[in-house]
Amino acid sequence: MQNSTGSVAESSPVSDLGRALLAYGEARRVAAVEARRTLSLNELDARALLFVAENPGARPSHVRDHLGITSAGVTTLIDRLVQRGTVRRDLDEEDRRVNHITAIVDLDAEPWCALRGFDAAIETAIKDVPPETAAELTRILDRIVDLASDG
């Protein structure tokens, strides 16, 4: 590998790990972009749909907090997903001012499974990693993310 001065950069396990982590992040980003393009969803709508699918009956305020958007923004977003037929809005039986949002598409079936396709492929790829190795890698990766997030 050449660096910016034209000389060949030495490979090291540490720099190889950094490159592998960056490559993983980029591959996941590209897969997410392709899935959203295929499903004609913008990023915020896709993130909301995934959150609601993982949290059936979530209140709009939970979606709002998860996405970090305004109350007006979450109302517009949920309206869009309801119109699209991907979620439904149910009134709370005890407090009719409260809505609960539930996904009505199966994210494990085509074409919606594309939203989680990359992550599912990763889970399949790592299923044979010994538990002790997986635990150590998890610890290392969590530490790296913590350090990078603090900086």
PDB file of C-alpha atoms in Angstrom:
ATOM      1  CA  MET A   1       0.000   0.000   0.000  1.00  0.00           C
ATOM      2  CA  GLN A   2       1.337   3.450  -0.888  1.00  0.00           C
ATOM      3  CA  ASN A   3       0.991   6.451   1.366  1.00  0.00           C
ATOM      4  CA  SER A   4       0.595  10.087   0.297  1.00  0.00           C
ATOM      5  CA  THR A   5       4.354  10.500  -0.211  1.00  0.00           C
ATOM      6  CA  GLY A   6       4.451   7.622  -2.687  1.00  0.00           C
ATOM      7  CA  SER A   7       6.376   5.264  -0.427  1.00  0.00           C
ATOM      8  CA  VAL A   8       5.017   1.874   0.517  1.00  0.00           C
ATOM      9  CA  ALA A   9       3.299   1.901   3.914  1.00  0.00           C
ATOM     10  CA  GLU A  10       4.190  -0.868   6.313  1.00  0.00           C
ATOM     11  CA  SER A  11       1.301  -3.136   7.245  1.00  0.00           C
ATOM     12  CA  SER A  12       0.751  -3.830  10.920  1.00  0.00           C
ATOM     13  CA  PRO A  13      -1.893  -5.771  12.804  1.00  0.00           C
ATOM     14  CA  VAL A  14      -3.146  -2.540  14.364  1.00  0.00           C
ATOM     15  CA  SER A  15      -3.461  -0.635  11.091  1.00  0.00           C
ATOM     16  CA  ASP A  16      -4.950  -3.734   9.438  1.00  0.00           C
ATOM     17  CA  LEU A  17      -7.592  -3.847  12.189  1.00  0.00           C
ATOM     18  CA  GLY A  18      -8.387  -0.166  11.642  1.00  0.00           C
ATOM     19  CA  ARG A  19      -8.740  -0.710   7.899  1.00  0.00           C
ATOM     20  CA  ALA A  20     -10.938  -3.769   8.497  1.00  0.00           C
ATOM     21  CA  LEU A  21     -13.207  -1.791  10.832  1.00  0.00           C
ATOM     22  CA  LEU A  22     -13.488   1.053   8.332  1.00  0.00           C
ATOM     23  CA  ALA A  23     -14.185  -1.436   5.515  1.00  0.00           C
ATOM     24  CA  TYR A  24     -16.921  -3.068   7.607  1.00  0.00           C
ATOM     25  CA  GLY A  25     -18.509   0.321   8.269  1.00  0.00           C
ATOM     26  CA  GLU A  26     -18.404   1.260   4.605  1.00  0.00           C
ATOM     27  CA  ALA A  27     -19.814  -2.100   3.471  1.00  0.00           C
ATOM     28  CA  ARG A  28     -22.686  -1.750   5.962  1.00  0.00           C
ATOM     29  CA  ARG A  29     -23.351   1.832   4.832  1.00  0.00           C
ATOM     30  CA  VAL A  30     -23.411   0.802   1.150  1.00  0.00           C
ATOM     31  CA  ALA A  31     -25.755  -2.118   1.907  1.00  0.00           C
ATOM     32  CA  ALA A  32     -28.103   0.216   3.814  1.00  0.00           C
ATOM     33  CA  VAL A  33     -28.130   2.755   0.975  1.00  0.00           C
ATOM     34  CA  GLU A  34     -28.907   0.021  -1.552  1.00  0.00           C
ATOM     35  CA  ALA A  35     -31.690  -1.429   0.620  1.00  0.00           C
ATOM     36  CA  ARG A  36     -33.274   2.002   1.080  1.00  0.00           C
ATOM     37  CA  ARG A  37     -33.011   2.676  -2.664  1.00  0.00           C
ATOM     38  CA  THR A  38     -34.643  -0.662  -3.454  1.00  0.00           C
ATOM     39  CA  LEU A  39     -37.471   0.053  -0.997  1.00  0.00           C
ATOM     40  CA  SER A  40     -37.762   3.753  -1.911  1.00  0.00           C
ATOM     41  CA  LEU A  41     -37.226   4.808   1.703  1.00  0.00           C
ATOM     42  CA  ASN A  42     -35.201   7.705   2.974  1.00  0.00           C
ATOM     43  CA  GLU A  43     -32.763   7.082   5.829  1.00  0.00           C
ATOM     44  CA  LEU A  44     -34.990   8.503   8.559  1.00  0.00           C
ATOM     45  CA  ASP A  45     -38.014   6.473   7.442  1.00  0.00           C
ATOM     46  CA  ALA A  46     -35.899   3.300   7.345  1.00  0.00           C
ATOM     47  CA  ARG A  47     -34.491   3.941  10.812  1.00  0.00           C
ATOM     48  CA  ALA A  48     -37.997   4.609  12.157  1.00  0.00           C
ATOM     49  CA  LEU A  49     -39.401   1.455  10.559  1.00  0.00           C
ATOM     50  CA  LEU A  50     -36.595  -0.659  12.032  1.00  0.00           C
ATOM     51  CA  PHE A  51     -37.142   0.898  15.473  1.00  0.00           C
ATOM     52  CA  VAL A  52     -40.903   0.329  15.380  1.00  0.00           C
ATOM     53  CA  ALA A  53     -40.433  -3.262  14.188  1.00  0.00           C
ATOM     54  CA  GLU A  54     -38.117  -3.897  17.146  1.00  0.00           C
ATOM     55  CA  ASN A  55     -40.436  -2.021  19.555  1.00  0.00           C
ATOM     56  CA  PRO A  56     -44.036  -2.894  18.614  1.00  0.00           C
ATOM     57  CA  GLY A  57     -46.531  -0.462  20.088  1.00  0.00           C
ATOM     58  CA  ALA A  58     -43.944   2.278  20.516  1.00  0.00           C
ATOM     59  CA  ARG A  59     -45.323   5.712  21.196  1.00  0.00           C
ATOM     60  CA  PRO A  60     -44.464   8.504  18.766  1.00  0.00           C
ATOM     61  CA  SER A  61     -42.417  10.140  21.549  1.00  0.00           C
ATOM     62  CA  HIS A  62     -40.252   6.997  21.719  1.00  0.00           C
ATOM     63  CA  VAL A  63     -39.674   7.169  17.953  1.00  0.00           C
ATOM     64  CA  ARG A  64     -38.951  10.898  18.260  1.00  0.00           C
ATOM     65  CA  ASP A  65     -36.426  10.367  21.045  1.00  0.00           C
ATOM     66  CA  HIS A  66     -34.737   7.473  19.246  1.00  0.00           C
ATOM     67  CA  LEU A  67     -34.323   9.481  16.053  1.00  0.00           C
ATOM     68  CA  GLY A  68     -33.590  12.810  17.724  1.00  0.00           C
ATOM     69  CA  ILE A  69     -36.206  14.742  15.788  1.00  0.00           C
ATOM     70  CA  THR A  70     -38.975  17.178  16.704  1.00  0.00           C
ATOM     71  CA  SER A  71     -42.558  16.280  17.605  1.00  0.00           C
ATOM     72  CA  ALA A  72     -43.745  17.800  14.327  1.00  0.00           C
ATOM     73  CA  GLY A  73     -41.097  15.819  12.459  1.00  0.00           C
ATOM     74  CA  VAL A  74     -42.134  12.508  13.993  1.00  0.00           C
ATOM     75  CA  THR A  75     -45.803  13.215  13.211  1.00  0.00           C
ATOM     76  CA  THR A  76     -44.955  13.832   9.543  1.00  0.00           C
ATOM     77  CA  LEU A  77     -42.694  10.774   9.434  1.00  0.00           C
ATOM     78  CA  ILE A  78     -45.323   8.460  10.955  1.00  0.00           C
ATOM     79  CA  ASP A  79     -48.003   9.882   8.617  1.00  0.00           C
ATOM     80  CA  ARG A  80     -45.704   9.011   5.692  1.00  0.00           C
ATOM     81  CA  LEU A  81     -45.148   5.454   6.935  1.00  0.00           C
ATOM     82  CA  VAL A  82     -48.882   4.963   7.581  1.00  0.00           C
ATOM     83  CA  GLN A  83     -49.732   6.208   4.059  1.00  0.00           C
ATOM     84  CA  ARG A  84     -47.107   3.887   2.646  1.00  0.00           C
ATOM     85  CA  GLY A  85     -48.699   0.938   4.452  1.00  0.00           C
ATOM     86  CA  THR A  86     -45.638   0.024   6.508  1.00  0.00           C
ATOM     87  CA  VAL A  87     -46.943   0.898   9.990  1.00  0.00           C
ATOM     88  CA  ARG A  88     -50.281   1.378  11.685  1.00  0.00           C
ATOM     89  CA  ARG A  89     -51.307   3.813  14.379  1.00  0.00           C
ATOM     90  CA  ASP A  90     -53.485   2.430  17.187  1.00  0.00           C
ATOM     91  CA  LEU A  91     -55.190   4.468  19.891  1.00  0.00           C
ATOM     92  CA  ASP A  92     -54.386   3.568  23.485  1.00  0.00           C
ATOM     93  CA  GLU A  93     -57.432   1.947  25.113  1.00  0.00           C
ATOM     94  CA  GLU A  94     -56.954   3.854  28.374  1.00  0.00           C
ATOM     95  CA  ASP A  95     -55.847   7.236  27.011  1.00  0.00           C
ATOM     96  CA  ARG A  96     -57.273   8.032  23.573  1.00  0.00           C
ATOM     97  CA  ARG A  97     -54.807  10.914  23.189  1.00  0.00           C
ATOM     98  CA  VAL A  98     -51.959   8.374  23.002  1.00  0.00           C
ATOM     99  CA  ASN A  99     -51.008   6.478  19.832  1.00  0.00           C
ATOM    100  CA  HIS A 100     -49.050   3.255  19.541  1.00  0.00           C
ATOM    101  CA  ILE A 101     -47.110   2.559  16.345  1.00  0.00           C
ATOM    102  CA  THR A 102     -46.682  -0.981  15.024  1.00  0.00           C
ATOM    103  CA  ALA A 103     -44.946  -2.210  11.876  1.00  0.00           C
ATOM    104  CA  ILE A 104     -47.295  -4.081   9.550  1.00  0.00           C
ATOM    105  CA  VAL A 105     -44.687  -5.274   7.080  1.00  0.00           C
ATOM    106  CA  ASP A 106     -42.630  -8.392   7.768  1.00  0.00           C
ATOM    107  CA  LEU A 107     -38.993  -7.303   7.914  1.00  0.00           C
ATOM    108  CA  ASP A 108     -37.951 -10.947   7.560  1.00  0.00           C
ATOM    109  CA  ALA A 109     -39.756 -11.317   4.193  1.00  0.00           C
ATOM    110  CA  GLU A 110     -38.946  -9.928   0.746  1.00  0.00           C
ATOM    111  CA  PRO A 111     -38.473  -7.138  -0.082  1.00  0.00           C
ATOM    112  CA  TRP A 112     -38.326  -5.703   3.457  1.00  0.00           C
ATOM    113  CA  CYS A 113     -35.632  -8.111   4.641  1.00  0.00           C
ATOM    114  CA  ALA A 114     -33.174  -5.995   2.642  1.00  0.00           C
ATOM    115  CA  LEU A 115     -33.197  -3.475   5.507  1.00  0.00           C
ATOM    116  CA  ARG A 116     -31.491  -5.977   7.795  1.00  0.00           C
ATOM    117  CA  GLY A 117     -29.824  -8.089   5.096  1.00  0.00           C
ATOM    118  CA  PHE A 118     -26.235  -7.050   5.794  1.00  0.00           C
ATOM    119  CA  ASP A 119     -26.577  -7.591   9.529  1.00  0.00           C
ATOM    120  CA  ALA A 120     -28.181 -10.996   8.943  1.00  0.00           C
ATOM    121  CA  ALA A 121     -25.309 -11.967   6.636  1.00  0.00           C
ATOM    122  CA  ILE A 122     -22.793 -10.913   9.306  1.00  0.00           C
ATOM    123  CA  GLU A 123     -24.596 -13.030  11.926  1.00  0.00           C
ATOM    124  CA  THR A 124     -24.443 -16.025   9.578  1.00  0.00           C
ATOM    125  CA  ALA A 125     -20.773 -15.405   8.803  1.00  0.00           C
ATOM    126  CA  ILE A 126     -19.753 -15.284  12.483  1.00  0.00           C
ATOM    127  CA  LYS A 127     -21.889 -18.138  13.792  1.00  0.00           C
ATOM    128  CA  ASP A 128     -18.903 -20.501  13.883  1.00  0.00           C
ATOM    129  CA  VAL A 129     -16.669 -18.153  15.902  1.00  0.00           C
ATOM    130  CA  PRO A 130     -15.893 -19.820  19.232  1.00  0.00           C
ATOM    131  CA  PRO A 131     -17.768 -18.136  22.126  1.00  0.00           C
ATOM    132  CA  GLU A 132     -14.559 -17.164  23.956  1.00  0.00           C
ATOM    133  CA  THR A 133     -13.169 -15.541  20.809  1.00  0.00           C
ATOM    134  CA  ALA A 134     -16.457 -13.726  20.203  1.00  0.00           C
ATOM    135  CA  ALA A 135     -16.438 -12.434  23.792  1.00  0.00           C
ATOM    136  CA  GLU A 136     -12.863 -11.130  23.450  1.00  0.00           C
ATOM    137  CA  LEU A 137     -13.573  -9.491  20.084  1.00  0.00           C
ATOM    138  CA  THR A 138     -16.700  -7.893  21.532  1.00  0.00           C
ATOM    139  CA  ARG A 139     -14.700  -6.481  24.418  1.00  0.00           C
ATOM    140  CA  ILE A 140     -12.033  -5.103  22.078  1.00  0.00           C
ATOM    141  CA  LEU A 141     -14.514  -3.592  19.631  1.00  0.00           C
ATOM    142  CA  ASP A 142     -16.601  -2.033  22.422  1.00  0.00           C
ATOM    143  CA  ARG A 143     -13.420  -0.464  23.821  1.00  0.00           C
ATOM    144  CA  ILE A 144     -12.371   0.865  20.416  1.00  0.00           C
ATOM    145  CA  VAL A 145     -15.811   2.391  19.819  1.00  0.00           C
ATOM    146  CA  ASP A 146     -15.815   3.943  23.314  1.00  0.00           C
ATOM    147  CA  LEU A 147     -12.377   5.477  22.768  1.00  0.00           C
ATOM    148  CA  ALA A 148     -13.257   6.748  19.302  1.00  0.00           C
ATOM    149  CA  SER A 149     -16.556   8.207  20.522  1.00  0.00           C
ATOM    150  CA  ASP A 150     -14.874  10.080  23.379  1.00  0.00           C
ATOM    151  CA  GLY A 151     -12.437  11.809  21.014  1.00  0.00           C
TER     152      GLY A 151
END
